[in-house]
Amino acid sequence: MRRFLVVALLLSGVAGCSFEEAICSSGEYPVAAVDSLTGRACVPDGDPVPEGYVRFPQGKEPRHVGDEWDKYWESHKLDQRGNEIE
């Protein structure tokens, strides 16, 4: 049993596994509800943004729970054109 745990730990380090929780699943992109601090959704790649939502500005998309942009958007809103609301 001990040998199995050691091997599993070594392989996870070699494989570069990450324990970060993704905002969206593979094949999806995150969107924000207009004028909201909490409204978010994930949309399948290739599908349009649903009404009432906008894409995050390029380069400011949250990728993982608790990352820089996930935390940033907890206190910043977007308007219907995807511009930050002052």
PDB file of C-alpha atoms in Angstrom:
ATOM      1  CA  MET A   1       0.000   0.000   0.000  1.00  0.00           C
ATOM      2  CA  ARG A   2       2.802   2.389   0.899  1.00  0.00           C
ATOM      3  CA  ARG A   3       4.597   1.692  -2.351  1.00  0.00           C
ATOM      4  CA  PHE A   4       1.390   2.479  -4.291  1.00  0.00           C
ATOM      5  CA  LEU A   5       1.035   5.870  -2.562  1.00  0.00           C
ATOM      6  CA  VAL A   6       4.651   6.783  -3.250  1.00  0.00           C
ATOM      7  CA  VAL A   7       4.331   5.821  -6.920  1.00  0.00           C
ATOM      8  CA  ALA A   8       1.054   7.728  -7.241  1.00  0.00           C
ATOM      9  CA  LEU A   9       2.578  10.863  -5.720  1.00  0.00           C
ATOM     10  CA  LEU A  10       5.649  10.648  -7.946  1.00  0.00           C
ATOM     11  CA  LEU A  11       3.575  10.152 -11.080  1.00  0.00           C
ATOM     12  CA  SER A  12       1.288  13.061 -10.286  1.00  0.00           C
ATOM     13  CA  GLY A  13       4.340  15.329  -9.965  1.00  0.00           C
ATOM     14  CA  VAL A  14       5.912  14.030 -13.172  1.00  0.00           C
ATOM     15  CA  ALA A  15       2.677  14.303 -15.131  1.00  0.00           C
ATOM     16  CA  GLY A  16       2.267  17.928 -14.102  1.00  0.00           C
ATOM     17  CA  CYS A  17      -1.189  17.376 -12.688  1.00  0.00           C
ATOM     18  CA  SER A  18      -2.914  20.428 -11.339  1.00  0.00           C
ATOM     19  CA  PHE A  19      -5.455  20.540  -8.574  1.00  0.00           C
ATOM     20  CA  GLU A  20      -6.897  23.912  -9.636  1.00  0.00           C
ATOM     21  CA  GLU A  21     -10.634  23.837 -10.229  1.00  0.00           C
ATOM     22  CA  ALA A  22     -11.457  25.165 -13.687  1.00  0.00           C
ATOM     23  CA  ILE A  23     -14.124  27.858 -14.048  1.00  0.00           C
ATOM     24  CA  CYS A  24     -15.561  26.053 -17.095  1.00  0.00           C
ATOM     25  CA  SER A  25     -15.163  22.576 -18.532  1.00  0.00           C
ATOM     26  CA  SER A  26     -13.019  21.881 -21.553  1.00  0.00           C
ATOM     27  CA  GLY A  27     -14.804  23.090 -24.680  1.00  0.00           C
ATOM     28  CA  GLU A  28     -16.556  25.963 -22.872  1.00  0.00           C
ATOM     29  CA  TYR A  29     -15.845  29.630 -22.220  1.00  0.00           C
ATOM     30  CA  PRO A  30     -16.929  31.811 -19.275  1.00  0.00           C
ATOM     31  CA  VAL A  31     -19.386  34.690 -19.572  1.00  0.00           C
ATOM     32  CA  ALA A  32     -20.571  37.292 -17.052  1.00  0.00           C
ATOM     33  CA  ALA A  33     -24.086  38.522 -16.406  1.00  0.00           C
ATOM     34  CA  VAL A  34     -24.489  42.180 -17.387  1.00  0.00           C
ATOM     35  CA  ASP A  35     -24.236  44.576 -14.415  1.00  0.00           C
ATOM     36  CA  SER A  36     -23.776  41.757 -11.889  1.00  0.00           C
ATOM     37  CA  LEU A  37     -21.041  40.762  -9.472  1.00  0.00           C
ATOM     38  CA  THR A  38     -22.217  37.181  -9.113  1.00  0.00           C
ATOM     39  CA  GLY A  39     -23.862  36.103 -12.361  1.00  0.00           C
ATOM     40  CA  ARG A  40     -21.670  33.831 -14.455  1.00  0.00           C
ATOM     41  CA  ALA A  41     -22.175  30.949 -16.833  1.00  0.00           C
ATOM     42  CA  CYS A  42     -20.225  28.665 -19.134  1.00  0.00           C
ATOM     43  CA  VAL A  43     -21.085  28.492 -22.816  1.00  0.00           C
ATOM     44  CA  PRO A  44     -20.038  25.756 -25.263  1.00  0.00           C
ATOM     45  CA  ASP A  45     -17.290  26.887 -27.663  1.00  0.00           C
ATOM     46  CA  GLY A  46     -18.872  28.049 -30.913  1.00  0.00           C
ATOM     47  CA  ASP A  47     -22.206  28.971 -29.303  1.00  0.00           C
ATOM     48  CA  PRO A  48     -23.209  32.643 -29.046  1.00  0.00           C
ATOM     49  CA  VAL A  49     -23.275  34.492 -25.742  1.00  0.00           C
ATOM     50  CA  PRO A  50     -26.747  34.138 -24.166  1.00  0.00           C
ATOM     51  CA  GLU A  51     -28.915  37.222 -23.791  1.00  0.00           C
ATOM     52  CA  GLY A  52     -28.112  39.131 -20.621  1.00  0.00           C
ATOM     53  CA  TYR A  53     -24.478  37.962 -20.603  1.00  0.00           C
ATOM     54  CA  VAL A  54     -21.225  39.229 -22.130  1.00  0.00           C
ATOM     55  CA  ARG A  55     -17.774  37.767 -22.673  1.00  0.00           C
ATOM     56  CA  PHE A  56     -15.035  38.820 -20.321  1.00  0.00           C
ATOM     57  CA  PRO A  57     -12.538  41.268 -21.863  1.00  0.00           C
ATOM     58  CA  GLN A  58      -9.731  39.517 -23.733  1.00  0.00           C
ATOM     59  CA  GLY A  59      -6.871  38.680 -21.407  1.00  0.00           C
ATOM     60  CA  LYS A  60      -9.061  39.131 -18.319  1.00  0.00           C
ATOM     61  CA  GLU A  61     -10.961  35.848 -18.457  1.00  0.00           C
ATOM     62  CA  PRO A  62     -11.079  33.823 -15.236  1.00  0.00           C
ATOM     63  CA  ARG A  63      -9.639  30.345 -15.849  1.00  0.00           C
ATOM     64  CA  HIS A  64      -9.516  28.754 -12.395  1.00  0.00           C
ATOM     65  CA  VAL A  65     -11.432  29.275  -9.171  1.00  0.00           C
ATOM     66  CA  GLY A  66      -9.521  31.799  -7.069  1.00  0.00           C
ATOM     67  CA  ASP A  67      -7.163  32.957  -9.825  1.00  0.00           C
ATOM     68  CA  GLU A  68      -6.333  36.649 -10.360  1.00  0.00           C
ATOM     69  CA  TRP A  69      -9.248  37.343 -12.708  1.00  0.00           C
ATOM     70  CA  ASP A  70     -11.772  35.257 -10.752  1.00  0.00           C
ATOM     71  CA  LYS A  71     -11.052  37.417  -7.712  1.00  0.00           C
ATOM     72  CA  TYR A  72     -10.970  40.622  -9.774  1.00  0.00           C
ATOM     73  CA  TRP A  73     -14.460  40.080 -11.204  1.00  0.00           C
ATOM     74  CA  GLU A  74     -15.899  39.538  -7.717  1.00  0.00           C
ATOM     75  CA  SER A  75     -15.783  43.341  -7.310  1.00  0.00           C
ATOM     76  CA  HIS A  76     -16.045  44.624 -10.910  1.00  0.00           C
ATOM     77  CA  LYS A  77     -19.006  44.616 -13.300  1.00  0.00           C
ATOM     78  CA  LEU A  78     -19.417  44.666 -17.089  1.00  0.00           C
ATOM     79  CA  ASP A  79     -21.994  46.562 -19.150  1.00  0.00           C
ATOM     80  CA  GLN A  80     -23.956  45.160 -22.113  1.00  0.00           C
ATOM     81  CA  ARG A  81     -20.973  45.852 -24.427  1.00  0.00           C
ATOM     82  CA  GLY A  82     -18.444  44.084 -22.199  1.00  0.00           C
ATOM     83  CA  ASN A  83     -16.920  47.299 -20.875  1.00  0.00           C
ATOM     84  CA  GLU A  84     -16.108  47.667 -17.197  1.00  0.00           C
ATOM     85  CA  ILE A  85     -18.577  49.734 -15.207  1.00  0.00           C
ATOM     86  CA  GLU A  86     -16.891  52.394 -13.089  1.00  0.00           C
TER      87      GLU A  86
END
